[in-house]
JSON list of C-alpha atoms in Angstrom, two decimals:
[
{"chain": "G", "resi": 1425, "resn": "UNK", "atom": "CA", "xyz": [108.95, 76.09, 111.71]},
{"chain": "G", "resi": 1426, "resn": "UNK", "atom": "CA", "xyz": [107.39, 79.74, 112.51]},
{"chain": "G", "resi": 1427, "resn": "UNK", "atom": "CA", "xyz": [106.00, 81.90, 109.75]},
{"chain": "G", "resi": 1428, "resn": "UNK", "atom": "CA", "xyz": [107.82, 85.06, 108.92]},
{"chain": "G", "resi": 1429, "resn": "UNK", "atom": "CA", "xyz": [106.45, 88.49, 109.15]},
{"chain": "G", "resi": 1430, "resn": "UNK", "atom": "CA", "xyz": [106.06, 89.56, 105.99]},
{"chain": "G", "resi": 1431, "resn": "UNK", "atom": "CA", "xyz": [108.10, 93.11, 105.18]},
{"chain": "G", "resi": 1432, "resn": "UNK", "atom": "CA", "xyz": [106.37, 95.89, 106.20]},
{"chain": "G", "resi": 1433, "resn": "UNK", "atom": "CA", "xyz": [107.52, 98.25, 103.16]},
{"chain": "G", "resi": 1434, "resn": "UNK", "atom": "CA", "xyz": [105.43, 98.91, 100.28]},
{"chain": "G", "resi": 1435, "resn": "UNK", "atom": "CA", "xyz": [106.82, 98.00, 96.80]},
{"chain": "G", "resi": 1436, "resn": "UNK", "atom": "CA", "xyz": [107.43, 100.62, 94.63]},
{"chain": "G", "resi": 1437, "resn": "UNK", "atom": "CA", "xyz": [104.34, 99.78, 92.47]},
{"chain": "G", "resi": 1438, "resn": "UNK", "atom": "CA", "xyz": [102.09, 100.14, 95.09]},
{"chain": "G", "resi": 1439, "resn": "UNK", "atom": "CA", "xyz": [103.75, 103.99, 96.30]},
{"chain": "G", "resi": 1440, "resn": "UNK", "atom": "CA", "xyz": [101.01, 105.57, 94.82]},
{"chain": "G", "resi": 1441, "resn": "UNK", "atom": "CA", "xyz": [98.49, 103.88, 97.01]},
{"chain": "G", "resi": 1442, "resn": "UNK", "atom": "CA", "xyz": [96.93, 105.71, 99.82]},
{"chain": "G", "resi": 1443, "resn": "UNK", "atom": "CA", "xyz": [98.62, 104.42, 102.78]},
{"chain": "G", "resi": 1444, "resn": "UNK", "atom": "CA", "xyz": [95.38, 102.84, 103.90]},
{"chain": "G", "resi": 1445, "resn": "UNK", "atom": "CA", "xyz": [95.30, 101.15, 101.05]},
{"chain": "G", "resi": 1446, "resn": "UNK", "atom": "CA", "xyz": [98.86, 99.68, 101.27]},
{"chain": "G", "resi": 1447, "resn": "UNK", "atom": "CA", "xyz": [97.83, 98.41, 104.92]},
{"chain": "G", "resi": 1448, "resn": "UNK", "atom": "CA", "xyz": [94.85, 96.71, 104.05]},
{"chain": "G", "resi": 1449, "resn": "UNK", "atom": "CA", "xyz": [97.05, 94.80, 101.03]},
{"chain": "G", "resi": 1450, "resn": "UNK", "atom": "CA", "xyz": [99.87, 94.03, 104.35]},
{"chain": "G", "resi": 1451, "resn": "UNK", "atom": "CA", "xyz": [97.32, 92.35, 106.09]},
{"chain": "G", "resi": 1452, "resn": "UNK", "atom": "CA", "xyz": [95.57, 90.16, 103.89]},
{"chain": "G", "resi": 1453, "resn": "UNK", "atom": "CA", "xyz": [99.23, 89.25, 102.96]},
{"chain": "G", "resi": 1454, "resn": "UNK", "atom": "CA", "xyz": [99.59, 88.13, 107.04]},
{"chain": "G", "resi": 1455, "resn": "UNK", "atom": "CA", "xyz": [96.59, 86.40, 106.79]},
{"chain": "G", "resi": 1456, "resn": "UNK", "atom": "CA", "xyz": [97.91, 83.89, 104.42]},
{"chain": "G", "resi": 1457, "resn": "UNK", "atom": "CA", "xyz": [99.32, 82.91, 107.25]},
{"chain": "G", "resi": 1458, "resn": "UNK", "atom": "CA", "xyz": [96.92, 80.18, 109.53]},
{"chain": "G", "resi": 1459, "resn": "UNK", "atom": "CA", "xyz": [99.73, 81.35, 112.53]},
{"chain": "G", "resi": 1460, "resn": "UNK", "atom": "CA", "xyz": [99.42, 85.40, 111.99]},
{"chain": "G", "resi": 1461, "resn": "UNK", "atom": "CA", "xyz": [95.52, 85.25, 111.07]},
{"chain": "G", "resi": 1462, "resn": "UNK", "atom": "CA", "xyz": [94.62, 84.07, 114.66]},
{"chain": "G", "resi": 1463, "resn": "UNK", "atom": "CA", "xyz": [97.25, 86.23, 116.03]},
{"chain": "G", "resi": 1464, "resn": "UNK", "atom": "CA", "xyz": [95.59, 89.11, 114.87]},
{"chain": "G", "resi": 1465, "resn": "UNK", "atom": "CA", "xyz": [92.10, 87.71, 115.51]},
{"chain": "G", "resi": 1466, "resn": "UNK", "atom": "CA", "xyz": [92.68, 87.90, 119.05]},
{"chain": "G", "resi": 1467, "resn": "UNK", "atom": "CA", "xyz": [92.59, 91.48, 118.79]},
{"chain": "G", "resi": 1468, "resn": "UNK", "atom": "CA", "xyz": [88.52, 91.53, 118.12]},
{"chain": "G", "resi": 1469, "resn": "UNK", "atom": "CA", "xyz": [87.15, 95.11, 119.73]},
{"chain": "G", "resi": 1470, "resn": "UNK", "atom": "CA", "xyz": [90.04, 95.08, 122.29]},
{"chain": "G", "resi": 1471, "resn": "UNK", "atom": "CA", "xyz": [92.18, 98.21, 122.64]},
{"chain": "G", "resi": 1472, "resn": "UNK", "atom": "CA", "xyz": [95.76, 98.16, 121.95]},
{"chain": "G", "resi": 1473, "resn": "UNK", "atom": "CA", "xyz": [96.92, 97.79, 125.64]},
{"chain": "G", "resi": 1474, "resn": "UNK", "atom": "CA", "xyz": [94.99, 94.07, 125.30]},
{"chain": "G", "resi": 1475, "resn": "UNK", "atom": "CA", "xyz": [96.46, 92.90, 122.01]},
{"chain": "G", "resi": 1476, "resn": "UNK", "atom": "CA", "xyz": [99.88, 91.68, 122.94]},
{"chain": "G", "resi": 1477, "resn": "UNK", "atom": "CA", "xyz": [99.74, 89.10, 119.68]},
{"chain": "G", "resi": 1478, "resn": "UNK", "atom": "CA", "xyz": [99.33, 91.57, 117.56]},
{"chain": "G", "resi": 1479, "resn": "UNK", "atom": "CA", "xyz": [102.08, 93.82, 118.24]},
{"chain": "G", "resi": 1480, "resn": "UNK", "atom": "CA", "xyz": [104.78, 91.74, 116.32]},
{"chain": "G", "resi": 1481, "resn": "UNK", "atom": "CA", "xyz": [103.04, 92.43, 113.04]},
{"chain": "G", "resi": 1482, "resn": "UNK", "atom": "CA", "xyz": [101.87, 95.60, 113.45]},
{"chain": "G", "resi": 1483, "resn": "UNK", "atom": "CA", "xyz": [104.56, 97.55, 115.45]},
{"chain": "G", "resi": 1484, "resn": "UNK", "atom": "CA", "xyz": [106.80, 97.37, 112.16]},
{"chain": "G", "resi": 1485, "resn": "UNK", "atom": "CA", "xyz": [104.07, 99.32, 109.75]},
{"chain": "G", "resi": 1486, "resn": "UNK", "atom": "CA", "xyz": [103.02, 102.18, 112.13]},
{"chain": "G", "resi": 1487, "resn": "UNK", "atom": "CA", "xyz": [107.01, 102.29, 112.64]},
{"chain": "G", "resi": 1488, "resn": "UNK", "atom": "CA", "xyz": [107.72, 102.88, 108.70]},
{"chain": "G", "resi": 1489, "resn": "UNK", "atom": "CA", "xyz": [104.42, 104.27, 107.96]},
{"chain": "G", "resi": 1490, "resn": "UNK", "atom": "CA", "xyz": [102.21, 106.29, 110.25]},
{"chain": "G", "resi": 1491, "resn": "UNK", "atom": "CA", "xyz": [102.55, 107.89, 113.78]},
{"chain": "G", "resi": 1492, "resn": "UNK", "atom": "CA", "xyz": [102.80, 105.38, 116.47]},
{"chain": "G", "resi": 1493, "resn": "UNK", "atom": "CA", "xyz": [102.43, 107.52, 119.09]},
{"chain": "G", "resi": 1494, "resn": "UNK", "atom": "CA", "xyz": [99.12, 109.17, 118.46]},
{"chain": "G", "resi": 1495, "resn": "UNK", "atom": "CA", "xyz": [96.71, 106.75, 119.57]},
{"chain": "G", "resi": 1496, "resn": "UNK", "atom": "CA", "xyz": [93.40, 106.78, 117.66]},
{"chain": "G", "resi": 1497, "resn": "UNK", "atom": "CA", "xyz": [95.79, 105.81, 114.32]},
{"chain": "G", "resi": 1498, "resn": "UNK", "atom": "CA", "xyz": [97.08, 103.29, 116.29]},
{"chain": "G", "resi": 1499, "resn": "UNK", "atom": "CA", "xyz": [93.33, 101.48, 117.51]},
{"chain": "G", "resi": 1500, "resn": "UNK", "atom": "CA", "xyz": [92.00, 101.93, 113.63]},
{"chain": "G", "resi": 1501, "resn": "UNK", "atom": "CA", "xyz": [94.92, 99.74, 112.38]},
{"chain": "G", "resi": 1502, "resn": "UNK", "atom": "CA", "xyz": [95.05, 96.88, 115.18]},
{"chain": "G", "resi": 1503, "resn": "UNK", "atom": "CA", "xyz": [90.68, 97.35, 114.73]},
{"chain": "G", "resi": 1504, "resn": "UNK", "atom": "CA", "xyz": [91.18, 97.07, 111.21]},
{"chain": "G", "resi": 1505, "resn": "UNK", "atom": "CA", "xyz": [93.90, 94.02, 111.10]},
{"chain": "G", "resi": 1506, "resn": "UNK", "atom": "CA", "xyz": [91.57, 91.88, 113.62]},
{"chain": "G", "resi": 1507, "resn": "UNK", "atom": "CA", "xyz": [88.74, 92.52, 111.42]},
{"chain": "G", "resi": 1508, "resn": "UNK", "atom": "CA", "xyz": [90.33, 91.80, 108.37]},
{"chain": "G", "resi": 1509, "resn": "UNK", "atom": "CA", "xyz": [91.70, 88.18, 109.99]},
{"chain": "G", "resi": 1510, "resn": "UNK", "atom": "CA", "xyz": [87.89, 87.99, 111.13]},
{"chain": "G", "resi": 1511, "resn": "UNK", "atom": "CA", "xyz": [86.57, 86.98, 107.94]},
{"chain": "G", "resi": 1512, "resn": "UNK", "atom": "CA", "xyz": [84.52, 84.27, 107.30]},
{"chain": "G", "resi": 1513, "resn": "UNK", "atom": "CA", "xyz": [86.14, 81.45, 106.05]},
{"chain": "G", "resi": 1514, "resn": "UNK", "atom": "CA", "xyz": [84.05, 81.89, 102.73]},
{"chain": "G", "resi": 1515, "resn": "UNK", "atom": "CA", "xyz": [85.38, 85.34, 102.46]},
{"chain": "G", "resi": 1516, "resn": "UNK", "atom": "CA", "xyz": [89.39, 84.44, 103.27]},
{"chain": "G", "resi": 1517, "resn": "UNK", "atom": "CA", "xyz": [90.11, 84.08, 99.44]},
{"chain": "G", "resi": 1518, "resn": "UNK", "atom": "CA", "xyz": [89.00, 87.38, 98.61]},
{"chain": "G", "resi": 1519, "resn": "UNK", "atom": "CA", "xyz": [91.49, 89.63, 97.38]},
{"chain": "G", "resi": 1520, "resn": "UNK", "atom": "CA", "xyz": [91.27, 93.77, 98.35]},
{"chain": "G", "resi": 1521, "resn": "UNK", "atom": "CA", "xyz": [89.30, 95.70, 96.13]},
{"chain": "G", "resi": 1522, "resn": "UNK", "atom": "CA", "xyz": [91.05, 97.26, 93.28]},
{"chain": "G", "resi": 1523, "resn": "UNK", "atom": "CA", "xyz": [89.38, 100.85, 93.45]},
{"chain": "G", "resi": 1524, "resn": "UNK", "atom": "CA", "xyz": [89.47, 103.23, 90.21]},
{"chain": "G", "resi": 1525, "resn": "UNK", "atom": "CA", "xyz": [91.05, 106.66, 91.05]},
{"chain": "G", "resi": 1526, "resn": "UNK", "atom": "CA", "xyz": [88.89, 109.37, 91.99]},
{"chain": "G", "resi": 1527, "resn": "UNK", "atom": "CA", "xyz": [87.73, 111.39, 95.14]},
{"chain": "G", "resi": 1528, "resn": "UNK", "atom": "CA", "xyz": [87.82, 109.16, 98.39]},
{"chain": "G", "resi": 1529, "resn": "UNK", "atom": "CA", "xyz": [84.64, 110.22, 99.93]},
{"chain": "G", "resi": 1530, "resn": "UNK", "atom": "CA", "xyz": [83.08, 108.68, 96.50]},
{"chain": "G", "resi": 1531, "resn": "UNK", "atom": "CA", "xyz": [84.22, 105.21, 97.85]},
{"chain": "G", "resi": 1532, "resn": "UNK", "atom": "CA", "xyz": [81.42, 103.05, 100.06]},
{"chain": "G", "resi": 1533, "resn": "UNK", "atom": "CA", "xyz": [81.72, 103.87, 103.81]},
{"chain": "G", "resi": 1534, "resn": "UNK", "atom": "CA", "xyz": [80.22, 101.79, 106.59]},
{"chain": "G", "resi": 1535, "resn": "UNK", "atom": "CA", "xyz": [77.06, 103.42, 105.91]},
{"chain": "G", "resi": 1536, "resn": "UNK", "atom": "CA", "xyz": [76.76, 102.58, 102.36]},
{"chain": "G", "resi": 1537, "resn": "UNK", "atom": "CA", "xyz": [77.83, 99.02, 103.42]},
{"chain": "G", "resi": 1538, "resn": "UNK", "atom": "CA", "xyz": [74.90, 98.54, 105.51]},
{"chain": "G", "resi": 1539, "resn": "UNK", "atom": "CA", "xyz": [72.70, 100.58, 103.28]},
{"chain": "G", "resi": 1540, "resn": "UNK", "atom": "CA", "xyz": [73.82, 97.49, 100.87]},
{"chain": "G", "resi": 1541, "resn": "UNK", "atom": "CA", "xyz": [73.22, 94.99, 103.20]},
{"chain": "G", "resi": 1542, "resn": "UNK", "atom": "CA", "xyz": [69.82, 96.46, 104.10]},
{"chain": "G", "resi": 1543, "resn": "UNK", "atom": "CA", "xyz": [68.78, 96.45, 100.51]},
{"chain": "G", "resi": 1544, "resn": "UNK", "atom": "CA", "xyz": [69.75, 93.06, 100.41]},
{"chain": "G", "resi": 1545, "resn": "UNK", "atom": "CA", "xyz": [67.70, 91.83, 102.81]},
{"chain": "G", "resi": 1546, "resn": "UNK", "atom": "CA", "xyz": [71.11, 90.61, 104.83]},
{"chain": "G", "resi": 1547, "resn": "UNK", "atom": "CA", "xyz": [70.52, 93.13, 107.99]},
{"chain": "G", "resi": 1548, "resn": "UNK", "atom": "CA", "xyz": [66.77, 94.71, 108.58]},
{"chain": "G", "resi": 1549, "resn": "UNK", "atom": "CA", "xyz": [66.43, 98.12, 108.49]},
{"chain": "G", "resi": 1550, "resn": "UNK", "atom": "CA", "xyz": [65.72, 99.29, 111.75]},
{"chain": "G", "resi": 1551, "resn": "UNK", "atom": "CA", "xyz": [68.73, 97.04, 113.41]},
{"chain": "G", "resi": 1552, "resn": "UNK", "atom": "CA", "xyz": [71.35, 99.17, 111.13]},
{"chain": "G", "resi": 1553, "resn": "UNK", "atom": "CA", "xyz": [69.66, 102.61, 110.85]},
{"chain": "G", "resi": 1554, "resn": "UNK", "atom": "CA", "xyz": [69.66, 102.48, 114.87]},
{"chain": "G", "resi": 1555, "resn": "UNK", "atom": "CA", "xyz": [73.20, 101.16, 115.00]},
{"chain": "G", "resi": 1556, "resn": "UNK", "atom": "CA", "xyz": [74.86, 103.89, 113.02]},
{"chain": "G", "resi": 1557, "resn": "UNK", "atom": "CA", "xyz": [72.77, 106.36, 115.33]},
{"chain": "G", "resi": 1558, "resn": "UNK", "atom": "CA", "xyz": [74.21, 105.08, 118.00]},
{"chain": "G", "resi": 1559, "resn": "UNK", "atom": "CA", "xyz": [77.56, 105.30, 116.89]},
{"chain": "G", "resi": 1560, "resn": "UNK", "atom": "CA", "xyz": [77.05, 108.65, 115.68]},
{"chain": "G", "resi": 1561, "resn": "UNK", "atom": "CA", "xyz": [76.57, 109.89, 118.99]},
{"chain": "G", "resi": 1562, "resn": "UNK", "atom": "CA", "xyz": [79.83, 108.03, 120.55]},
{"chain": "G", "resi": 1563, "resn": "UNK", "atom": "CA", "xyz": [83.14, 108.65, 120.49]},
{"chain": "G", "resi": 1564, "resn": "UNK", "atom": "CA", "xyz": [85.93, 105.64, 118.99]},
{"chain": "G", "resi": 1565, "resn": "UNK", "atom": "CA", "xyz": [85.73, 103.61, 121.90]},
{"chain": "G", "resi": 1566, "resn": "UNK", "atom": "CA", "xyz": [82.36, 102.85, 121.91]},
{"chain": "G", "resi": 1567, "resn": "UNK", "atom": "CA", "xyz": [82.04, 102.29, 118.25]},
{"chain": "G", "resi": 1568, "resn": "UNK", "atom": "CA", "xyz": [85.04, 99.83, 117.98]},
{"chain": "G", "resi": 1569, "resn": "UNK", "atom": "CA", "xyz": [82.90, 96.74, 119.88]},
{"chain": "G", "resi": 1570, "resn": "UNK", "atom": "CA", "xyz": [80.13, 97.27, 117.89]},
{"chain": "G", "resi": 1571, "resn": "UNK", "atom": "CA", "xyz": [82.65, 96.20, 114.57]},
{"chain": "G", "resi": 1572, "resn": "UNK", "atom": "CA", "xyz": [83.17, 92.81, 115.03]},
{"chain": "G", "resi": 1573, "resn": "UNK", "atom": "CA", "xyz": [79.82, 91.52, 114.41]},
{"chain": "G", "resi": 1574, "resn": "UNK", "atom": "CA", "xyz": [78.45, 93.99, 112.57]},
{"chain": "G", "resi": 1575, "resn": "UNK", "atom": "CA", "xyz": [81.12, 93.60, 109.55]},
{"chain": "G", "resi": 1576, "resn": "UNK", "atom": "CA", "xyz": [81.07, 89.81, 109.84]},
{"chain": "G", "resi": 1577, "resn": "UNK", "atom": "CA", "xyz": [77.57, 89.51, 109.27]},
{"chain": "G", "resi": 1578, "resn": "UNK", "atom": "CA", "xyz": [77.90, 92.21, 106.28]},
{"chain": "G", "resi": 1579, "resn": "UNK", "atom": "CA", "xyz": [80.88, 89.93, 104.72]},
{"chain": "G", "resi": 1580, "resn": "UNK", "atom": "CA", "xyz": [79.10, 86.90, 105.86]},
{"chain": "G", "resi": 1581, "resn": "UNK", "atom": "CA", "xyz": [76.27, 88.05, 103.66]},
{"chain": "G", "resi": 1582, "resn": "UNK", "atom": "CA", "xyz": [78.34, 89.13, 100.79]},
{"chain": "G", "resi": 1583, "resn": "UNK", "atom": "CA", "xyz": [78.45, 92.80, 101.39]},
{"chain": "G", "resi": 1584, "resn": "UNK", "atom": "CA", "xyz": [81.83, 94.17, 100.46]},
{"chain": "G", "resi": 1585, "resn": "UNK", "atom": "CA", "xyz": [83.70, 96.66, 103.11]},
{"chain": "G", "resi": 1586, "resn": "UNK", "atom": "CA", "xyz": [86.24, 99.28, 101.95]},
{"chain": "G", "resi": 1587, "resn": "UNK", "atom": "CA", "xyz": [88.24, 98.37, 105.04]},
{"chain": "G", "resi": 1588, "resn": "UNK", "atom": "CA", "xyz": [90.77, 100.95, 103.87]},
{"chain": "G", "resi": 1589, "resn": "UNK", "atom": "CA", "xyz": [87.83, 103.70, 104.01]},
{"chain": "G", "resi": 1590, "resn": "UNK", "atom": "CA", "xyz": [86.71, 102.60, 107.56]},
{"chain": "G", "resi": 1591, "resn": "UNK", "atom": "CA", "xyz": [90.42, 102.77, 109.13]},
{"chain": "G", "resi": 1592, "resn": "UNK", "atom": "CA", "xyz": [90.81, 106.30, 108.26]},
{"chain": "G", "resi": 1593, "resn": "UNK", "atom": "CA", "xyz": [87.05, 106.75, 109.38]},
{"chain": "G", "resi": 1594, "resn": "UNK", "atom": "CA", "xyz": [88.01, 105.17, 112.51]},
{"chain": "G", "resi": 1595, "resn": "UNK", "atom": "CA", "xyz": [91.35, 106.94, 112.97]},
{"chain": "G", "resi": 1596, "resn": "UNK", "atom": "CA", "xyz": [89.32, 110.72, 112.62]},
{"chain": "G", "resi": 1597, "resn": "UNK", "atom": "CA", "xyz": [86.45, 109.66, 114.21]},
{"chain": "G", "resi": 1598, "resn": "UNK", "atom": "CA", "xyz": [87.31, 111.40, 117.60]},
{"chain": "G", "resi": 1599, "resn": "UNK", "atom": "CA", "xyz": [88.64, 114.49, 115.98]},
{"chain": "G", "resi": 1600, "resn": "UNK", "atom": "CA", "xyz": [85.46, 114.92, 113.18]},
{"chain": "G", "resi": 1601, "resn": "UNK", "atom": "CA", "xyz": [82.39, 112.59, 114.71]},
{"chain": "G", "resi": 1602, "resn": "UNK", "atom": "CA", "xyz": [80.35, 114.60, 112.95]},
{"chain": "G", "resi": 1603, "resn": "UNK", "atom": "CA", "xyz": [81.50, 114.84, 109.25]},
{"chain": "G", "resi": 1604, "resn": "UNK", "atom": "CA", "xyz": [82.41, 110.96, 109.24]},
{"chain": "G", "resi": 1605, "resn": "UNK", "atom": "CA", "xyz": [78.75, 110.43, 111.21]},
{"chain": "G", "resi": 1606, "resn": "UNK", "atom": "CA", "xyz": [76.91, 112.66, 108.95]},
{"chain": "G", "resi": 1607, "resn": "UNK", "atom": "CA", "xyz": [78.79, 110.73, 105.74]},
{"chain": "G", "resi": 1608, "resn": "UNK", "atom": "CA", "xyz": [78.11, 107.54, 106.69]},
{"chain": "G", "resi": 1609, "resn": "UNK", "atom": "CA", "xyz": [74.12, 108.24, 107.21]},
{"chain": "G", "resi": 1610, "resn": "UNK", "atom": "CA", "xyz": [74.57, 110.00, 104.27]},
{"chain": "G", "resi": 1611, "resn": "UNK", "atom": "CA", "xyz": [75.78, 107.37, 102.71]},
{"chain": "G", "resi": 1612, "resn": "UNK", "atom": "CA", "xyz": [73.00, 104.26, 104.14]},
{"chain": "G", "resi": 1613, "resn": "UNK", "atom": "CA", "xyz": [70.44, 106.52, 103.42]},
{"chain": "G", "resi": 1614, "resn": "UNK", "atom": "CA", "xyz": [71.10, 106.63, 99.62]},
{"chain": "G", "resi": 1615, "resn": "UNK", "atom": "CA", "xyz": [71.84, 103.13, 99.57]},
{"chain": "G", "resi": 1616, "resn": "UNK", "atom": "CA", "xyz": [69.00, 102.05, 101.24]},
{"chain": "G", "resi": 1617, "resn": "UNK", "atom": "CA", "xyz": [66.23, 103.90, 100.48]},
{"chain": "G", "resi": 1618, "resn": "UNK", "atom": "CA", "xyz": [64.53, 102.99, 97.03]},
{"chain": "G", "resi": 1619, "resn": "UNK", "atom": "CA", "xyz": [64.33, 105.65, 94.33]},
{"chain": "G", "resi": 1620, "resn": "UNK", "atom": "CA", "xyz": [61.74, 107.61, 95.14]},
{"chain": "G", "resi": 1621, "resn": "UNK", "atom": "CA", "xyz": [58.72, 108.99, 92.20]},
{"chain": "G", "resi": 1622, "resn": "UNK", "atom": "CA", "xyz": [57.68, 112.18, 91.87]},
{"chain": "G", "resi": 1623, "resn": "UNK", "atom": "CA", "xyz": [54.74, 112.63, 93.48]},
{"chain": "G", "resi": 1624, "resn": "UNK", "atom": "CA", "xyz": [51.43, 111.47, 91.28]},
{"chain": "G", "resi": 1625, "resn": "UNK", "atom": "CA", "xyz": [50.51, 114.85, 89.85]},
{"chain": "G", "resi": 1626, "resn": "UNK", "atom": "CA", "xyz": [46.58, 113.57, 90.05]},
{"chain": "G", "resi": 1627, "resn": "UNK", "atom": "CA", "xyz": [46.72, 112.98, 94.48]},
{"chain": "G", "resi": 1628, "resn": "UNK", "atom": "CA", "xyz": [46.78, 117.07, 94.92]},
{"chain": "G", "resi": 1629, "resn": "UNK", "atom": "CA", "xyz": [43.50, 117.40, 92.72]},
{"chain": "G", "resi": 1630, "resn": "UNK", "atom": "CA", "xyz": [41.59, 114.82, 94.01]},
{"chain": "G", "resi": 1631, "resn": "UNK", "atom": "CA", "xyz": [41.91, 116.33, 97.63]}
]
């Protein structure tokens, strides 16, 4: 017996959903599947010309739901969907984030995911301060093969992802670099650095 492909359509409860949002909820659906989750797996930091397993689950969403033909959409979701099936198995059971309306650059980015993780003592700073300069100065297909084990080593350390957030990062990225790159620094840099105090109003009179 084969599993079936889940329907690509959203409900109508979920029509108020970005459509990130609704694609990230259609692939953690697949991966209940043991059959579709290594499928998409497959597809780890490969472009879409290499993911020939993935097509039969992912053709039928960009059909009913974005442009297939413009080709940075197309990479974020197959990125995204081999990600997603990436998981630890400690992290398979865990449902998508509900998020609470209000303005989407207010939800975590990959920065403020690894400012998390840095804070956290699950990365060290200077390993993901230099990564997201790195990527910052790239275009999409040199950030895509640093994803795989960067986010698996965030989820792996219990480090939640907005993997809804990063696919429309990663689907822009060519076309604004620099607002998503500035964002996500943005971003680490206010989730990683501690507070800061006011400097001790006694050090300028003692000099």
């Amino acid at each position: 017996m084969t599993d079936s492909v889940p329907a690509a359509s959203a409900s109508p409860a979920s029509s108020a959903l970005r459509s990130s949002d609704r694609f990230v909820a259609y692939v953690y659906q697949l991966c209940a599947s043991t059959q579709a989750r290594a499928a998409l797996r497959r597809g780890l930091g490969l472009p879409v010309q290499q993911c020939t397993y993935l097509h039969r689950y992912l053709v039928p969403w960009l059909r009913d739901h974005d442009d297939p033909h413009q080709g940075d959409i197309r990479r974020a979701h197959y990125a995204v969907a081999s990600l997603i099936a990436a998981r630890p198995r400690s992290a398979r059971d865990t449902a998508p984030g509900r998020h609470t309306p209000g303005p989407w650059y207010e939800r975590p980015n990959l920065g403020a995911s690894l400012g998390q993780a840095v804070a956290q003592g699950v990365m060290k700073e200077n390993s993901a301060e230099c990564a997201l300069h790195l990527m910052a100065r790239q275009s999409s297909d040199a950030v895509h093969p640093y994803l795989p084990a960067m986010t698996r080593q965030l989820v792996a350390g219990g480090i939640p992802v907005d993997w809804a957030v990063l696919l429309e990062d990663l689907a822009w990225f060519n076309r604004s670099r620099d607002r998503i790159a500035t964002r996500w620094l943005g971003s680490y840099f206010r989730t990683a650095t501690p507070t800061t105090d006011p400097a001790d109003p006694t050090e300028e009179t003692t000099r």
